[in-house]
Tab-separated table of C-alpha atoms and ligand atoms in Angstrom:
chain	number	residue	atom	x	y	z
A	9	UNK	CA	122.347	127.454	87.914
A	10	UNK	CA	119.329	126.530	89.931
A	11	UNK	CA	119.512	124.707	93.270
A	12	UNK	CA	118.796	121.250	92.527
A	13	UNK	CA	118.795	120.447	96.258
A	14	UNK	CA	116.505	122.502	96.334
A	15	UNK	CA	114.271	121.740	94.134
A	16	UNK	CA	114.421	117.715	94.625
A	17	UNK	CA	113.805	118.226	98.175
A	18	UNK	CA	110.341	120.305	97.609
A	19	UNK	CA	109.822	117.323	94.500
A	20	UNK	CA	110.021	115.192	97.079
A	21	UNK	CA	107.837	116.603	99.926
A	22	UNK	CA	105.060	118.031	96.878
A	23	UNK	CA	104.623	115.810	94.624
A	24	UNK	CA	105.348	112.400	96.094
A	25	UNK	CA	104.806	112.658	100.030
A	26	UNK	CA	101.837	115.040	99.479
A	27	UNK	CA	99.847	112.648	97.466
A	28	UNK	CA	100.102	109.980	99.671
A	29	UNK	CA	103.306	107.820	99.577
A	30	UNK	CA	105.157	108.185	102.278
A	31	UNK	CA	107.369	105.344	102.852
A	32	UNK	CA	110.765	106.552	104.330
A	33	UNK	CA	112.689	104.203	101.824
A	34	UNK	CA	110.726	105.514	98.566
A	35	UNK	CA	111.466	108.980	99.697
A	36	UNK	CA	115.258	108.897	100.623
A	37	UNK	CA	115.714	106.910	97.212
A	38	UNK	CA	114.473	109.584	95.468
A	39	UNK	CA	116.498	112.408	97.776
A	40	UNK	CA	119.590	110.151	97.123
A	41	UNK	CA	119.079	110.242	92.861
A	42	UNK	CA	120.457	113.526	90.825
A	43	UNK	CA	117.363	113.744	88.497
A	44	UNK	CA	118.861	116.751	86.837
A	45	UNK	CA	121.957	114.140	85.289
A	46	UNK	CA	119.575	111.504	83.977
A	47	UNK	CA	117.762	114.305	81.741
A	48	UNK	CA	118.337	115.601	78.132
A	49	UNK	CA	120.992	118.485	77.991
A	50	UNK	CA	119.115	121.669	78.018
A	51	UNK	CA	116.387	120.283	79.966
A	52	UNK	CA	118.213	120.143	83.503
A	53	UNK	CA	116.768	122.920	84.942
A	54	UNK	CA	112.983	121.158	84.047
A	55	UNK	CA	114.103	118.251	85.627
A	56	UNK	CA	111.789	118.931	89.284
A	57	UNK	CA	108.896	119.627	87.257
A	58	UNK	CA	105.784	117.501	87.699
A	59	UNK	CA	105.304	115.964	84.205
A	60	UNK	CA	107.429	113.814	81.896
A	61	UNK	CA	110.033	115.170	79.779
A	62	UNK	CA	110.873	114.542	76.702
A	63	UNK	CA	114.511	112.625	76.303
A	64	UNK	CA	116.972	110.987	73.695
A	65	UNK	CA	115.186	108.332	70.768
A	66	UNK	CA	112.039	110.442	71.261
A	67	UNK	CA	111.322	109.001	74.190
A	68	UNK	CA	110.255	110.226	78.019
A	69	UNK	CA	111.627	110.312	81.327
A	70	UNK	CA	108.255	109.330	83.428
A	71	UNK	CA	106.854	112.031	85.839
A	72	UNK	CA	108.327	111.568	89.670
A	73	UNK	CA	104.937	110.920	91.022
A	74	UNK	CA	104.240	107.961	88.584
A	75	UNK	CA	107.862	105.918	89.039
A	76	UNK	CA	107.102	106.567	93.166
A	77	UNK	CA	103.898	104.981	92.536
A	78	UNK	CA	104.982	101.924	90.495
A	79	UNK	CA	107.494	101.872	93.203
A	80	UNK	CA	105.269	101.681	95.917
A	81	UNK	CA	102.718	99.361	93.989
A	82	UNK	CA	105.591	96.551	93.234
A	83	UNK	CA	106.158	96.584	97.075
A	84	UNK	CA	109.888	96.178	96.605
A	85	UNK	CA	112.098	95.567	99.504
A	86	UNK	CA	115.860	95.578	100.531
A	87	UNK	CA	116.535	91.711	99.383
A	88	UNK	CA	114.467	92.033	95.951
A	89	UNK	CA	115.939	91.492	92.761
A	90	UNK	CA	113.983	93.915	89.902
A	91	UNK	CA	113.567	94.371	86.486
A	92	UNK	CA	112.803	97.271	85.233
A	93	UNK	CA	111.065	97.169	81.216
A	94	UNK	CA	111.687	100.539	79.390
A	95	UNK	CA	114.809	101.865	81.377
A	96	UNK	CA	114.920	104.899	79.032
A	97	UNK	CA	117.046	107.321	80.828
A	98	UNK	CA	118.070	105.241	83.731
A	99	UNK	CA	116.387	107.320	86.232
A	100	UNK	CA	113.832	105.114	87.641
A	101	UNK	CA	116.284	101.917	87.738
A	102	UNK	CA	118.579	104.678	89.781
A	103	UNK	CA	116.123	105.025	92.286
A	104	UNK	CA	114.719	101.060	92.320
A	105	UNK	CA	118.489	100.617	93.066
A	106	UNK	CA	118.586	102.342	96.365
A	107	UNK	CA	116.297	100.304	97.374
A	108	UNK	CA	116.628	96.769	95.962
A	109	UNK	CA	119.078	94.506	96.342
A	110	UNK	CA	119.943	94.252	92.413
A	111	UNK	CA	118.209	95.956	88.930
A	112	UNK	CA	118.089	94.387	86.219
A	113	UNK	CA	117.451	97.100	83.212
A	114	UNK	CA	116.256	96.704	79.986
A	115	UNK	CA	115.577	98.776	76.731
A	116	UNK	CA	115.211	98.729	73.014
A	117	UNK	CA	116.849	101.940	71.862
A	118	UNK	CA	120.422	101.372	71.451
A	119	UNK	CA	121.042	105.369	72.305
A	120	UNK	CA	119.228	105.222	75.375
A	121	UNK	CA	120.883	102.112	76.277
A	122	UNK	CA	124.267	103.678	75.677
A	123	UNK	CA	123.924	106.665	77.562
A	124	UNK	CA	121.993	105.071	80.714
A	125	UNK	CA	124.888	102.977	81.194
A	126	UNK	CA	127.321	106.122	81.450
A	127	UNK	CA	125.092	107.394	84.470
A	128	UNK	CA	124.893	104.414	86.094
A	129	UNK	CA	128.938	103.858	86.226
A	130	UNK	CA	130.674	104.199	89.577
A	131	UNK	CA	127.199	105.531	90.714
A	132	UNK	CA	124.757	102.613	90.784
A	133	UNK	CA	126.396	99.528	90.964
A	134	UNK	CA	123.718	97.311	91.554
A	135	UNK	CA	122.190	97.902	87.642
A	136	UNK	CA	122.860	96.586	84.813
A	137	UNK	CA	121.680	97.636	81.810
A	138	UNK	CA	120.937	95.216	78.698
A	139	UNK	CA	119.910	95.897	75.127
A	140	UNK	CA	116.947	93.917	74.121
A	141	UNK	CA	112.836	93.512	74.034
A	142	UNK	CA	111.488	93.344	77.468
A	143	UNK	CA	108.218	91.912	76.400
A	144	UNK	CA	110.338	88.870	76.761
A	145	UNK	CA	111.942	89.537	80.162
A	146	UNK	CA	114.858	88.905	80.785
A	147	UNK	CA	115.420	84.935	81.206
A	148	UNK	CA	118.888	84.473	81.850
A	149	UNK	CA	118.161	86.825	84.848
A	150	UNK	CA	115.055	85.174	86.338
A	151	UNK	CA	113.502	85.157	88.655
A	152	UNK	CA	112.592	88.402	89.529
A	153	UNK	CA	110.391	89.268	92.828
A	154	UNK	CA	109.212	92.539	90.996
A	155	UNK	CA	108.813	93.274	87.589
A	156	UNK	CA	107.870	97.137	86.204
A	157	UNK	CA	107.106	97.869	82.674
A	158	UNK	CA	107.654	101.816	81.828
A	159	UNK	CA	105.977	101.575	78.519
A	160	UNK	CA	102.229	100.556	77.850
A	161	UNK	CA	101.671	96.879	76.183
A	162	UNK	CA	98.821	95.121	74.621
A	163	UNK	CA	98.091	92.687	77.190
A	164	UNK	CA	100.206	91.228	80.001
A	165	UNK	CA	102.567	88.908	78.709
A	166	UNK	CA	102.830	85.160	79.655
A	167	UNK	CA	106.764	85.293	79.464
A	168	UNK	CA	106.906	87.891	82.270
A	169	UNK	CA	104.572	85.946	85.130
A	170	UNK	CA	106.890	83.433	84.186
A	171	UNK	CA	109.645	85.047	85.285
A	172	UNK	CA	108.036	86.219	88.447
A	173	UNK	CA	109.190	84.431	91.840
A	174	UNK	CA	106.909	83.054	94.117
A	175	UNK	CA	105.404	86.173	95.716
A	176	UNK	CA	106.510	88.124	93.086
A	177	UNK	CA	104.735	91.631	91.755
A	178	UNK	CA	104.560	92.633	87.828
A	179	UNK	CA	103.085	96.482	87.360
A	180	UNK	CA	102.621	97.365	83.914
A	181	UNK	CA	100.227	99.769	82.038
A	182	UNK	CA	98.267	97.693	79.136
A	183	UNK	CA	96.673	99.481	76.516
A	184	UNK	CA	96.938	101.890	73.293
A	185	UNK	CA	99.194	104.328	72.460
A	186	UNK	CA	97.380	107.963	72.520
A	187	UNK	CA	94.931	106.687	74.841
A	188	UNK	CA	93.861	106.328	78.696
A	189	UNK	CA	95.548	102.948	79.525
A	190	UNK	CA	94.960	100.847	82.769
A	191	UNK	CA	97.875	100.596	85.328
A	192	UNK	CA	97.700	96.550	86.447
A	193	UNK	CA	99.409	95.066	89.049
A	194	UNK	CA	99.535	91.012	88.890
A	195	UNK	CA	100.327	89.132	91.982
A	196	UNK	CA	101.962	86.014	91.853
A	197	UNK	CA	100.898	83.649	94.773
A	198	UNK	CA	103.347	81.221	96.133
A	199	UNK	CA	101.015	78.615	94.870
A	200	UNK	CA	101.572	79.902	91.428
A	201	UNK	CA	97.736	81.357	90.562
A	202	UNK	CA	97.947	85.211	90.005
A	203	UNK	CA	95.691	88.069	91.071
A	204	UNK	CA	95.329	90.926	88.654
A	205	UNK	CA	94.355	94.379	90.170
A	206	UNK	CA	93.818	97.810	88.050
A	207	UNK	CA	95.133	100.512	89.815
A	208	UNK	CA	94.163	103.322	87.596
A	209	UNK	CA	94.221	105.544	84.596
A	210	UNK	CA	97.782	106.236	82.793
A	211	UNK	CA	99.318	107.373	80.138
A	212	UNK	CA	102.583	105.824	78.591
A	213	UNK	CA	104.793	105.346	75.287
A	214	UNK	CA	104.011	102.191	73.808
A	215	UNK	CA	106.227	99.016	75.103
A	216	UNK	CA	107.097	97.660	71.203
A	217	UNK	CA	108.384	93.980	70.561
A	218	UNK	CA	106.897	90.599	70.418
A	219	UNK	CA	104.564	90.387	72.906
A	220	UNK	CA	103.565	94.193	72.884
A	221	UNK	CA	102.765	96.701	70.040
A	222	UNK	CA	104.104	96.470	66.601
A	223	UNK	CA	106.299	99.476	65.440
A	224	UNK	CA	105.001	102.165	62.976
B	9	LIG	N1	111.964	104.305	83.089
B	9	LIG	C1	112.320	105.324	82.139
B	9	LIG	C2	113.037	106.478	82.775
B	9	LIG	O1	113.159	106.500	84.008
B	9	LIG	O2	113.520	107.337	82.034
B	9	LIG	C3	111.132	105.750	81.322
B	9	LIG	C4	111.311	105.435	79.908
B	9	LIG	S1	110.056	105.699	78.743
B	9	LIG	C5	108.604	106.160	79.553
B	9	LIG	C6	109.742	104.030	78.173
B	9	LIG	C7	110.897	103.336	77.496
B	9	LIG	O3	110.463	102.034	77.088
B	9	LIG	C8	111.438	104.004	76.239
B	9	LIG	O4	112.773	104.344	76.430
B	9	LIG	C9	111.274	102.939	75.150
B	9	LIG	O5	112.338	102.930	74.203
B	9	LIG	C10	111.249	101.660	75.979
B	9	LIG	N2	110.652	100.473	75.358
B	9	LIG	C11	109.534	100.380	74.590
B	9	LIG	N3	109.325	99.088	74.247
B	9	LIG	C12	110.321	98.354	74.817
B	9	LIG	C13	110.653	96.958	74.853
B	9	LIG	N4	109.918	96.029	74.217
B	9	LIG	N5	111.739	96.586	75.542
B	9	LIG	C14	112.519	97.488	76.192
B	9	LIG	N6	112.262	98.811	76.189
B	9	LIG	C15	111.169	99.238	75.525
């Protein structure tokens, strides 16, 4: 059995804090989150590795360095409520949710939905975890002071500013599936205008539904 300790403290220190993020909060969230449980069986002892891994519905868990740095991007802060698009394996809304106030989760695959509520039980209790197509948000939820899409869409959907507070922060990757895509963060100004920002080359699964990729 390997020491997971271990191994999520030197994640922590290499692949994170060496790179460049280094708030205190991002750090101890991810020292405080088991990534080992949130991981396919047979694939716990991957689970520090620097790279996404492959999970249930043929889907990934994102690399540690890329959820930090959505983290970090969405500038989210002890009082913020979150959504998080694309919750997968539950991981990232695990570590959002030591250090938001409340997480708001939401993903397509029934499976995936299913078995990232059973790790967030007793554990988490500031997420909850809905079934549906977060190109639409979540509106009975709204308004959210940061958004974060896991899954690359076509464009940045209207619906989703909407749901953005005053202040609020949407990061999403927009673009093909295969293909470099561009990592945007979109601002939303207490006066209501938005600033859009590209903060780099990504790569993602494809964010499917009605105001993102068709399936197929
Ligand atoms: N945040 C996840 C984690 O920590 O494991 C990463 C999940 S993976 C990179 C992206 C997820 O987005 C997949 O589980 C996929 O099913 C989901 N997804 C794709 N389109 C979606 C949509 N329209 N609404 C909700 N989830 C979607």
């Amino acid at each position: 059995m390997p020491d997971f300790a271990k191994l999520r403290e030197r994640m922590v220190r290499r692949q994170i804090e060496a790179r460049g993020l280094n708030s205190p909060t991002i750090l101890d969230a991810f020292r405080n989150v088991p990534r080992e449980d949130f991981v396919s069986a047979g694939s716990a002892s991957a689970a520090y590795e620097d790279h996404p891994l492959p999970i249930e519905a043929g889907q990934t868990i994102s690399q540690p360095y890329m959820v930090a740095l959505m983290i970090a991007a969405a500038e989210i802060g002890p009082n913020d409520r979150v959504l998080e698009i694309g919750t997968g394996s539950g991981y990232a809304a695990a570590v959002i949710s030591r250090i938001a106030a409340e997480v708001i989760g939401i993903e397509r695959q029934p499976r995936l939905v299913k078995v990232a509520r059973e790790r967030m039980r007793a554990r988490f209790k500031n997420v909850a975890i809905f079934e549906g197509d977060g190109t639409l948000g979540w509106p009975d939820a709204a308004p959210f002071d940061a958004i974060i899409a896991a899954a690359s869409g076509s464009h940045v959907p209207q619906v989703l500013i909407d749901q953005l507070a005053p202040g609020g922060r949407l990061v999403m990757p927009v673009g093909g599936p295969g293909r470099v895509q561009d990592l945007l963060k979109i601002t939303k100004r207490v006066d209501g205008t938005v600033v859009q920002e590209n903060l780099g080359g990504v790569r993602f699964v494809p964010l499917i539904g009605e105001e993102g990729w068709q399936e197929g």
